[in-house]
CSV table of C-alpha atoms and ligand atoms in Angstrom, one decimal:
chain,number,residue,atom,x,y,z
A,1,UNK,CA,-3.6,-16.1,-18.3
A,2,UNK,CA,-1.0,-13.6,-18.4
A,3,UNK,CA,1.7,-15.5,-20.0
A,4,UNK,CA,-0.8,-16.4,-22.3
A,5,UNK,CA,-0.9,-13.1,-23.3
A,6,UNK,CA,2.5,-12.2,-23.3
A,7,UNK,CA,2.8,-14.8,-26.1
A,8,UNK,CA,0.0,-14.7,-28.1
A,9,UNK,CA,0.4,-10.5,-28.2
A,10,UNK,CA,3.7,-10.4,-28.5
A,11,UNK,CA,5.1,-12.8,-30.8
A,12,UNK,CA,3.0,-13.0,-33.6
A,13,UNK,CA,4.5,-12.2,-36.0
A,14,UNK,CA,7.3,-15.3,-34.9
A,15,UNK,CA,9.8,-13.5,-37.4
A,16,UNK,CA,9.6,-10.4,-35.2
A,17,UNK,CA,10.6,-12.2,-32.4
A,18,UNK,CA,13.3,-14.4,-33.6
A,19,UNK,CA,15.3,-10.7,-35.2
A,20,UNK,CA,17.1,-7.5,-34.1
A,21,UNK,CA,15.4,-6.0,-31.0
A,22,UNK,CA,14.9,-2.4,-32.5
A,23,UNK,CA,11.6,-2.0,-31.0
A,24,UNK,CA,10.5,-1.3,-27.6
A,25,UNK,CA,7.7,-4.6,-27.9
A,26,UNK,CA,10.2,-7.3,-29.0
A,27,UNK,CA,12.7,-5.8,-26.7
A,28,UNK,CA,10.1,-6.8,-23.6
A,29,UNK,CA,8.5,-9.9,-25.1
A,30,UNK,CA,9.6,-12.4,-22.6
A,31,UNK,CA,8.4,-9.8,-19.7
A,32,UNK,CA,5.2,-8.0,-20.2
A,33,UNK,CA,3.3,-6.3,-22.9
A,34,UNK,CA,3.9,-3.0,-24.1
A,35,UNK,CA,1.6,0.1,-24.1
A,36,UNK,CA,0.8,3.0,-26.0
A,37,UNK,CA,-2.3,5.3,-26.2
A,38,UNK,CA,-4.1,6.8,-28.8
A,39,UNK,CA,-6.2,10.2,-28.3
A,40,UNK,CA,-9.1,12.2,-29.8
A,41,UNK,CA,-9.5,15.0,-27.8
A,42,UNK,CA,-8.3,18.3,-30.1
A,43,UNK,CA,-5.6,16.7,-32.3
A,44,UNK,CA,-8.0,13.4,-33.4
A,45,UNK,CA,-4.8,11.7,-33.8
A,46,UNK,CA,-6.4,8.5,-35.2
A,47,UNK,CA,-7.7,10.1,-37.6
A,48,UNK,CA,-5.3,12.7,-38.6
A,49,UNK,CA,-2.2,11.3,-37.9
A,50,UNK,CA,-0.4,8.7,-39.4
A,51,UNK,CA,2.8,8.9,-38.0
A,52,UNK,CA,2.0,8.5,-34.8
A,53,UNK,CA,0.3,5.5,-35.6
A,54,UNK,CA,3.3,4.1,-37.1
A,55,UNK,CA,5.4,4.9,-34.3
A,56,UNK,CA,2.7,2.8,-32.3
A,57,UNK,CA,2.0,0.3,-34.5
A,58,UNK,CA,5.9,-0.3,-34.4
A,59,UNK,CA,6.6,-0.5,-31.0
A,60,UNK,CA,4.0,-1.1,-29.1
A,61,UNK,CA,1.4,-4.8,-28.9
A,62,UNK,CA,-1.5,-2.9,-26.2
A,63,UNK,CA,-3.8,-0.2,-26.7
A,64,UNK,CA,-5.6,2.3,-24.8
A,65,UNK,CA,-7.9,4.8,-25.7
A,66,UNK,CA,-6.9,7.8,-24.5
A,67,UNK,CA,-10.7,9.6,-23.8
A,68,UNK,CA,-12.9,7.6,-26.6
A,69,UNK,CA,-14.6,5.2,-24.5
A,70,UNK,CA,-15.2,7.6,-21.6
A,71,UNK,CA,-18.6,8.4,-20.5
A,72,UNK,CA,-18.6,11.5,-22.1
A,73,UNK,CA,-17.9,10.1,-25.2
A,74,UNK,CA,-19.0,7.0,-26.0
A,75,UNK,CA,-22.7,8.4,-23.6
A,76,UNK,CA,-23.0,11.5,-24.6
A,77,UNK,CA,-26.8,11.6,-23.8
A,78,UNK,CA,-28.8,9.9,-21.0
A,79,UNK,CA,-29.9,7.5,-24.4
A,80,UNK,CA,-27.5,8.0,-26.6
A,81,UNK,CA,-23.9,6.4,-27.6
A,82,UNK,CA,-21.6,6.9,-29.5
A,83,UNK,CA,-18.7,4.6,-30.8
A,84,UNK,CA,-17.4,6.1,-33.8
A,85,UNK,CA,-14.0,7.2,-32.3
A,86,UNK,CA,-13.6,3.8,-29.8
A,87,UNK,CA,-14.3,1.8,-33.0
A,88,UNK,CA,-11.9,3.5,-35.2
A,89,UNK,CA,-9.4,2.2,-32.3
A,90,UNK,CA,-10.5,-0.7,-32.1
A,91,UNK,CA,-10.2,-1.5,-35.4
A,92,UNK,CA,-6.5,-0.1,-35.2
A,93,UNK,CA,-6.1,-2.7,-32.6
A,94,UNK,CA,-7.4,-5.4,-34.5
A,95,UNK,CA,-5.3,-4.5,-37.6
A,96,UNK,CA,-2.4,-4.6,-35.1
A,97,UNK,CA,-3.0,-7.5,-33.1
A,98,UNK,CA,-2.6,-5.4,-30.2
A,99,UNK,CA,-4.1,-6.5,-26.5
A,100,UNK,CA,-6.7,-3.8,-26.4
A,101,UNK,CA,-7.6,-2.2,-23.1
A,102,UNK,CA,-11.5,-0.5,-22.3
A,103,UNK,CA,-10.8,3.1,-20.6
A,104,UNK,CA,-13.1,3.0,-18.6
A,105,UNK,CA,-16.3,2.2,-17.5
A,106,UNK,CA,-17.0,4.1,-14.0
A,107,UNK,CA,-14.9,7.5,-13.4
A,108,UNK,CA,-16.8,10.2,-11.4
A,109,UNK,CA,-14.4,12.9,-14.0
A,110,UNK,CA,-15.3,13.0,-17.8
A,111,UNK,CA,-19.0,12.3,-17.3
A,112,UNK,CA,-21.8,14.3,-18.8
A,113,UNK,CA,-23.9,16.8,-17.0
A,114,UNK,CA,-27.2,14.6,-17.1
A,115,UNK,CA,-26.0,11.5,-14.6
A,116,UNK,CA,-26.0,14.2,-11.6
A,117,UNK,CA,-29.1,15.2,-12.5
A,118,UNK,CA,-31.2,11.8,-11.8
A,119,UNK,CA,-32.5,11.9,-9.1
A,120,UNK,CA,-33.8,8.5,-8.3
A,121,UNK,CA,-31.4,6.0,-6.8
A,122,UNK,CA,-33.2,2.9,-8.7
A,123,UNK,CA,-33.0,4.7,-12.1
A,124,UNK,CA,-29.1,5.3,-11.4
A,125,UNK,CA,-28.3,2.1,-10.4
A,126,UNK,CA,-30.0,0.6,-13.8
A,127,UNK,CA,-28.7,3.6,-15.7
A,128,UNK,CA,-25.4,2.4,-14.3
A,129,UNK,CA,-26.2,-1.0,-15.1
A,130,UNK,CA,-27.4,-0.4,-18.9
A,131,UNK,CA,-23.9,1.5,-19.2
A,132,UNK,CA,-21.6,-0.5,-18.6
A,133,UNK,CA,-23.9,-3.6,-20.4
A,134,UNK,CA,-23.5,-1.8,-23.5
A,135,UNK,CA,-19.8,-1.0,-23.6
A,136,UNK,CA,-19.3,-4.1,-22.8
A,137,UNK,CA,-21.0,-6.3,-25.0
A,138,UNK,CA,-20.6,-3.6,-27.8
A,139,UNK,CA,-16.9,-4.6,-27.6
A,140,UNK,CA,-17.1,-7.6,-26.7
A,141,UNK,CA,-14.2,-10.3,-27.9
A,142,UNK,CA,-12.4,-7.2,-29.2
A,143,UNK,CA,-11.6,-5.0,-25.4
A,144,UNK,CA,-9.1,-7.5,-24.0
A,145,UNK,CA,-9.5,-5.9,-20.2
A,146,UNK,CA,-11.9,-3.1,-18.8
A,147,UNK,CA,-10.6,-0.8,-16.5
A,148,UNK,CA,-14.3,-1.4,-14.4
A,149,UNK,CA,-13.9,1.8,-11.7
A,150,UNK,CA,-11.2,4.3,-12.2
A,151,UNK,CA,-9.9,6.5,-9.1
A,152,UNK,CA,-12.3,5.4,-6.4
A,153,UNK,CA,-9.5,6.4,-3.6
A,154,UNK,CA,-8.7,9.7,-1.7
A,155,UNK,CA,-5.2,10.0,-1.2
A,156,UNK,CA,-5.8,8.6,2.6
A,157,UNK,CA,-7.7,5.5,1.0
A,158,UNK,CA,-11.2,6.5,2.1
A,159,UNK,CA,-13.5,5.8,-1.0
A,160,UNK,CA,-13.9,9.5,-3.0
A,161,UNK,CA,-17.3,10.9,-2.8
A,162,UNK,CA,-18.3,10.6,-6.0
A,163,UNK,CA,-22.0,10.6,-7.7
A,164,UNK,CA,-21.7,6.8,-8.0
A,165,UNK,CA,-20.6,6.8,-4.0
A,166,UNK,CA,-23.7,9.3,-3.5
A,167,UNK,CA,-26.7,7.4,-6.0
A,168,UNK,CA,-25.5,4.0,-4.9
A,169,UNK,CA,-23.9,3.7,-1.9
A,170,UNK,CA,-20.2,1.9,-0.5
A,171,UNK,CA,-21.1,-1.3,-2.3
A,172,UNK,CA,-20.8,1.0,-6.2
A,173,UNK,CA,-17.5,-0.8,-7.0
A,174,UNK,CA,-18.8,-4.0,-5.7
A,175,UNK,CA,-22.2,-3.5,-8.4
A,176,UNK,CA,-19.8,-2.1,-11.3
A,177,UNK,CA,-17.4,-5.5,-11.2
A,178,UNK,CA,-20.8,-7.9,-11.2
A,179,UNK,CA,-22.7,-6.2,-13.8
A,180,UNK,CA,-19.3,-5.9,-15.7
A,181,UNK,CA,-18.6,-9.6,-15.4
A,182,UNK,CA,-22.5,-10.2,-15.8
A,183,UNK,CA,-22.2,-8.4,-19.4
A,184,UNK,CA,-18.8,-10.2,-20.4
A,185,UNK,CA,-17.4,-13.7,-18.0
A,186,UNK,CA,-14.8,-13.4,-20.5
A,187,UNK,CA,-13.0,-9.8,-20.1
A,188,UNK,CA,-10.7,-9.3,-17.6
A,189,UNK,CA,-11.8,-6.5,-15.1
A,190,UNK,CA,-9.3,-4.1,-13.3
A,191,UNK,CA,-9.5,-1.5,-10.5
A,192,UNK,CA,-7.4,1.5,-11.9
A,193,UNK,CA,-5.9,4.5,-9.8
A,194,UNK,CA,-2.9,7.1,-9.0
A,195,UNK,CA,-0.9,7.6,-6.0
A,196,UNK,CA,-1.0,3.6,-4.9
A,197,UNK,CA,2.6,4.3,-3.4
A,198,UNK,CA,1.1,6.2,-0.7
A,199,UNK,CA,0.8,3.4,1.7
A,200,UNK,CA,-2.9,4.5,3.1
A,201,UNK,CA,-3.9,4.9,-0.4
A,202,UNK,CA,-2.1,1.5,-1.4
A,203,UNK,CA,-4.1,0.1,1.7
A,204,UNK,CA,-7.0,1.3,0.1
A,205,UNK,CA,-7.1,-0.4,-2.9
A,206,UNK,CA,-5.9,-3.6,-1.2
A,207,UNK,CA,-8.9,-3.5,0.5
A,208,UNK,CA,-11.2,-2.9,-2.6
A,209,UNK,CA,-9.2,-6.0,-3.9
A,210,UNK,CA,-9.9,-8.5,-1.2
A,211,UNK,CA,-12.8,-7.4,-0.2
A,212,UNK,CA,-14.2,-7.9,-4.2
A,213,UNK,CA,-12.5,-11.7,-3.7
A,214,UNK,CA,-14.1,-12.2,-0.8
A,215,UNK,CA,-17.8,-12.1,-1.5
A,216,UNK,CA,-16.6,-13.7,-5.0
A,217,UNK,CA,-16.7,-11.2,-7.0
A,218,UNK,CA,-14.1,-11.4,-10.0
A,219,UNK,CA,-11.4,-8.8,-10.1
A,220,UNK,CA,-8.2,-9.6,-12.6
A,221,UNK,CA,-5.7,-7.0,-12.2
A,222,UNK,CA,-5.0,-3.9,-10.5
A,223,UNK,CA,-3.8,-0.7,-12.4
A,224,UNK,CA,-1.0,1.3,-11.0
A,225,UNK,CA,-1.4,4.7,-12.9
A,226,UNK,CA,2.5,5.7,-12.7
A,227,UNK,CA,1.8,9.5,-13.4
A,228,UNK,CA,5.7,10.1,-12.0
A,229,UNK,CA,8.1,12.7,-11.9
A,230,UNK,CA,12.2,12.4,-11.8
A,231,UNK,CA,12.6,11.8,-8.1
A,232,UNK,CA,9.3,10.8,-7.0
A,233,UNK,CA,7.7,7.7,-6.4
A,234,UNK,CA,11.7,6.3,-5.6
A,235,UNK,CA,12.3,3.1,-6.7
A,236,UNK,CA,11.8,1.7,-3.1
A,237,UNK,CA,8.4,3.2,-3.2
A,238,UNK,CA,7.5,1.3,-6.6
A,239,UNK,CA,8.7,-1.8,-5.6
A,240,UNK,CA,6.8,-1.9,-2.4
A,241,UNK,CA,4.2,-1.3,-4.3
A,242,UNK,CA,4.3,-4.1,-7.0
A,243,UNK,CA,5.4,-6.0,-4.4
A,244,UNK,CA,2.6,-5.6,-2.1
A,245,UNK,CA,-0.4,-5.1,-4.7
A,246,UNK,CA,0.9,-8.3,-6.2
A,247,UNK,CA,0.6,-10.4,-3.0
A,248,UNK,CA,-3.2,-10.2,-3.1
A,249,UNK,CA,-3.4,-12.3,-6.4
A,250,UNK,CA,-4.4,-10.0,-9.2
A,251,UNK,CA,-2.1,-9.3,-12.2
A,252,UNK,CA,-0.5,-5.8,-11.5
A,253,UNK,CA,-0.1,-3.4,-14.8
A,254,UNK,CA,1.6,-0.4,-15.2
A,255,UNK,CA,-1.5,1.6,-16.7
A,256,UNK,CA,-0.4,5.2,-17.3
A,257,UNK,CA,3.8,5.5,-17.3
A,258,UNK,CA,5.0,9.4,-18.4
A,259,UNK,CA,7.4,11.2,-16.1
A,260,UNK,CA,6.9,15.0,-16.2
A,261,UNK,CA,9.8,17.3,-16.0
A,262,UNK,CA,8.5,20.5,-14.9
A,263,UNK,CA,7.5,21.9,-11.9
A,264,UNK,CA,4.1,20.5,-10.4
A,265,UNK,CA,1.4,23.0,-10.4
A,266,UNK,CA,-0.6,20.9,-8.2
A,267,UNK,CA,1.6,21.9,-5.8
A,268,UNK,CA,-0.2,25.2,-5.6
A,269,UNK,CA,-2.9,22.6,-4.1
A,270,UNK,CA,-6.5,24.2,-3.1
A,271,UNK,CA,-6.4,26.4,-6.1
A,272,UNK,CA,-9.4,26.2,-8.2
A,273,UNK,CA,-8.6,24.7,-11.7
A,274,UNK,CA,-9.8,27.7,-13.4
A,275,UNK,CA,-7.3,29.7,-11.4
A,276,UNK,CA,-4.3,28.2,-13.3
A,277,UNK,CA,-5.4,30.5,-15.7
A,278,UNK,CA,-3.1,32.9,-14.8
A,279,UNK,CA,-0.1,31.0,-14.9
A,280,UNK,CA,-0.1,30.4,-18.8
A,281,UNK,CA,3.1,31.7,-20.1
A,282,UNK,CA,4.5,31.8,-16.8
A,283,UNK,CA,8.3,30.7,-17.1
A,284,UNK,CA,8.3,29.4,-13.4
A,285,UNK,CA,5.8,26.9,-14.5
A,286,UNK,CA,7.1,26.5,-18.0
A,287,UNK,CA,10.6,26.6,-17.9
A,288,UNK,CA,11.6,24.3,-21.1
A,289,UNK,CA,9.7,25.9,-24.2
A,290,UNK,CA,12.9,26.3,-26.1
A,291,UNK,CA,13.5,22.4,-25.2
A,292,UNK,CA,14.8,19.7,-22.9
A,293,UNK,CA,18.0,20.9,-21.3
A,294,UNK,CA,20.6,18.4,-21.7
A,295,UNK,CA,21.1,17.4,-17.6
A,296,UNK,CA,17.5,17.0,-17.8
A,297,UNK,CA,16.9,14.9,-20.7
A,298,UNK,CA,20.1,12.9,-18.9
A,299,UNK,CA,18.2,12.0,-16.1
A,300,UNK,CA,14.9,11.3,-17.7
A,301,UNK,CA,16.9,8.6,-19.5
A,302,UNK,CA,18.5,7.0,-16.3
A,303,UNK,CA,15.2,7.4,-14.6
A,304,UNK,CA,13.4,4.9,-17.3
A,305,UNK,CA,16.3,2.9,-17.1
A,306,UNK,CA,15.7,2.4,-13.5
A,307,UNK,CA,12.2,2.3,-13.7
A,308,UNK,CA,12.1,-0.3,-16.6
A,309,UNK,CA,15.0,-2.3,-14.6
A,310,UNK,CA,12.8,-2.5,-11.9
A,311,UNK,CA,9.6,-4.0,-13.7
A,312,UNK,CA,11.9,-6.6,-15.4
A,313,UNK,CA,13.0,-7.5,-11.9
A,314,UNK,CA,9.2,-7.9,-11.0
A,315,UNK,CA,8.3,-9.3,-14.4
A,316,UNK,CA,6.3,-12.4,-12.6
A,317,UNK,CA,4.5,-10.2,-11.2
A,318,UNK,CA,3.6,-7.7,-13.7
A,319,UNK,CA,2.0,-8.4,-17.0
A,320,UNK,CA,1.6,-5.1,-18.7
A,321,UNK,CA,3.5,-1.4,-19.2
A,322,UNK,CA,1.2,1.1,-20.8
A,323,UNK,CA,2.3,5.0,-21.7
A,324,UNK,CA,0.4,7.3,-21.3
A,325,UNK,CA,0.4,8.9,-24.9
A,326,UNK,CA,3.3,8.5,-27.4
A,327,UNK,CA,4.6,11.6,-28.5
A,328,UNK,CA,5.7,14.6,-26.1
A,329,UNK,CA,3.8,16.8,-29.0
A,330,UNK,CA,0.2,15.3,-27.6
A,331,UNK,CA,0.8,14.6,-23.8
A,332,UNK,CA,-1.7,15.6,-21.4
A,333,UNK,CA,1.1,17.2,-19.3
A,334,UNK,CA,1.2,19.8,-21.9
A,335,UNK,CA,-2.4,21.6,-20.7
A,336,UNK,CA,-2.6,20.1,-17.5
A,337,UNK,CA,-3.8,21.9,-15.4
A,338,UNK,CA,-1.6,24.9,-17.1
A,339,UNK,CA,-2.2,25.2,-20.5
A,340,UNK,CA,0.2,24.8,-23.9
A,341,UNK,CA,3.2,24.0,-21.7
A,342,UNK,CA,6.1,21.9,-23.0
A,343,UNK,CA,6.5,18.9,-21.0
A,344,UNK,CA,9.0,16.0,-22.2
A,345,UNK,CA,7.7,12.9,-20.2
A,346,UNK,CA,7.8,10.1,-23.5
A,347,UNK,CA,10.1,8.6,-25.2
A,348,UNK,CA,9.4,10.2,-28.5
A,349,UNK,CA,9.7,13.6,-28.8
A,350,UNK,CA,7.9,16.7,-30.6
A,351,UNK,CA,9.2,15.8,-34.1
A,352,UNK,CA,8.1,11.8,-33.9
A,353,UNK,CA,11.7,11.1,-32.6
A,354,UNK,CA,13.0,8.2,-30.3
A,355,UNK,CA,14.9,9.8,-27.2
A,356,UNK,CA,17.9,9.0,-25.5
A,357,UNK,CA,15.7,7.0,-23.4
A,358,UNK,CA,14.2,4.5,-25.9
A,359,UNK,CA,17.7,3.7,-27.1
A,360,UNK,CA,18.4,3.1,-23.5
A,361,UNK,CA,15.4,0.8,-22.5
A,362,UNK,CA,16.5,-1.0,-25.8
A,363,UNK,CA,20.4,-1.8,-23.9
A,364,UNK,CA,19.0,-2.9,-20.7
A,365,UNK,CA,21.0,-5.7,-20.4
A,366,UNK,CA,18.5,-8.2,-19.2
A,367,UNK,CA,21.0,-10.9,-17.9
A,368,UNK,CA,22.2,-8.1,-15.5
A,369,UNK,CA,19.0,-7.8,-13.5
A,370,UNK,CA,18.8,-9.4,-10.1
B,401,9MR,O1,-5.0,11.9,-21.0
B,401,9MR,C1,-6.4,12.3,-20.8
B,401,9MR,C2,-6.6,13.7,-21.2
B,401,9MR,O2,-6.6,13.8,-22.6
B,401,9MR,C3,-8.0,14.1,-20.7
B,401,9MR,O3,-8.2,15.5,-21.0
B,401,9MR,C4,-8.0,13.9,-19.2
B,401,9MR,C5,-9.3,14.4,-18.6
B,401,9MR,O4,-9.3,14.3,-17.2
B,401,9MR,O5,-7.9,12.6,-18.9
B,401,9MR,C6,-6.6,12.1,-19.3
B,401,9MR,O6,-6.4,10.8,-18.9
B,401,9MR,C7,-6.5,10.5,-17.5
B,401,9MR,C8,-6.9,9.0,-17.4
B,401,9MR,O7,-8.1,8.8,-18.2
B,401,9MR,C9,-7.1,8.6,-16.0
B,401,9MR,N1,-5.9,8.8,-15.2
B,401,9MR,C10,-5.4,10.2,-15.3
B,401,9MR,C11,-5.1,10.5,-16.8
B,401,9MR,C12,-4.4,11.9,-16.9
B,401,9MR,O8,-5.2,12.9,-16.4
């Protein structure tokens, strides 16, 4: 299946392929697709910006939503949907012939206020039921993979409580794969989370895995988030990773790649998010506003050199590398959880430019990885 992919996506159009690697999806065709994502929270970037979309459009064969197809979103009300945004992707996709990816169907974060308010456990579980039947049949042939459930883990690989844990019960991930494979045998259906190269939390989602497998439930792939910083996961730690999430069976992809710069406000851990408040402006926790220093956009560049030397290493294994974004100018990073800093973890910067570190994925020098 996933080679498959890899050629349909990625070498259409054949004269693409067969010319000058200038663009980050050539450069990886033989390997693994390549990911962007495209937002619509504040900036409505697929409506409103075109340059970004030619930045993705050029470099890029897979597509995320960003926050379009999340509950809130796209089931606003307890009977109410709403596609507009996901559509206008998906149609970008299409236009594109890009793999396109559904973000995603069961995430106890981003959901409206009315799911904690039902009370009855049978009217969950078909509320449940009914949503993820009609995201998946309304995008049916066009959403190339689901991301099914989304962060199910604690850190120490006991399942998160959740509403869906609380309404349903342990077996929630078990019900969300079925009803997703009932609406669509034809999707492929991934388990998504962060922090997989903690070993418990790796453990965890092993489990999920083979436990799915075992009572013959389909599960395709498994999503390693890759929310990374300069030193941390180390490269050991990824490849353990791959390595291990690999050896149950399911494609591994590389869901959510950006590597922050600046200091980690979640190290101030047990602080409520509202509390971080008080650190806007704050030049401890915002240190590059008049830009990337030089040493640091050095080792941002080595550090996806690594990174990306590593995934071509594991390319058997691995079938897909999604960004999280595009540009540094619409990161996440930027406001979370502090707000409107400047964080540089892309390889395009502020003013739609490509960074040291795109030129440098672009000379990896394939024949030199062992
Ligand atoms: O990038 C997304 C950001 O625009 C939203 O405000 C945020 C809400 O929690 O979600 C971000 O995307 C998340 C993704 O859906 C799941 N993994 C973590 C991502 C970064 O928070």
């Amino acid at each position: 299946m996933r080679n498959l992919y890899i050629l349909l996506f990625s070498c259409l159009p054949i004269l693409a392929c067969s010319q000058g690697k200038d663009n980050l999806k050539d450069k990886f065709s033989d390997y693994f697709l390549i990911g962007a994502t495209i937002n619509q929270e504040d900036y409505q970037i697929i409506d409103k910006d075109k340059k970004v979309l030619k930045i993705v459009s050029e470099n890029f064969n897979s597509l995320t939503p960003e926050n379009s197809m999340k509950w809130m979103h796209s089931h606003p009300e307890y009977s109410k949907f709403t596609f507009s945004n996901a559509q206008k992707i998906t149609d970008f996709a299409k236009d594109n012939n890009m793999y396109l990816l559904g973000h995603t169907l069961v995430w106890h974060n981003q959901v409206p206020e009315y799911i904690s308010e039902i009370a009855d456990k049978g009217k969950f579980n078909l509320h449940l039921k009914n949503h993820i039947y009609q995201l998946v049949t309304r995008f049916k042939g066009k959403v190339n993979m689901w991301d099914v459930v989304n962060e199910a883990l604690n850190d120490d690989g006991t399942l998160r409580e959740t509403v869906f844990l609380k309404m349903i019960g342990d077996d929630y991930i078990e019900k969300a794969f079925q009803f997703a494979n009932d609406s669509d045998p034809n999707v492929e259906l991934a388990y998504n989370d962060y922090n997989l190269y903690k070993p418990k939390k790796r453990a965890g989602a092993i489990r999920i895995i083979n436990s799915l497998k075992e009572k013959g439930i389909r599960i395709d792939a498994v999503g390693v988030q890759a929310h990374w910083d300069l030193h941390f996961p180390s490269i050991q730690q990824i490849e353990k990773t791959i390595i291990e999430l690999a050896a149950t069976g399911v494609d591994v992809m590389i869901t959510e790649l950006d590597i922050t710069v600046i200091p980690n406000p979640y190290e101030l851990a047990g602080i409520a998010r509202e509390e971080f408040k008080k650190f806007e402006g704050d030049k401890k926790w915002d240190p590059y506003q008049a830009g990337i220093p030089d040493n640091i956009q050095k080792k941002l560049t080595k550090r996806y050199k690594e990174i990306f030397e590593l995934f071509v290493k594991h390319h058997d294994k691995i079938s897909r590398v999604t960004f999280w974004g595009t540009t540094d100018k619409y990161t996440w990073r930027n406001d979370n959880p502090i707000k409107n800093r400047a964080d540089y973890p892309l390889l395009f910067d502020r003013k739609y430019n490509k960074k040291p570190a795109f030129f440098e994925l672009l000379n990896i020098d394939f024949s030199k990885i062992k």
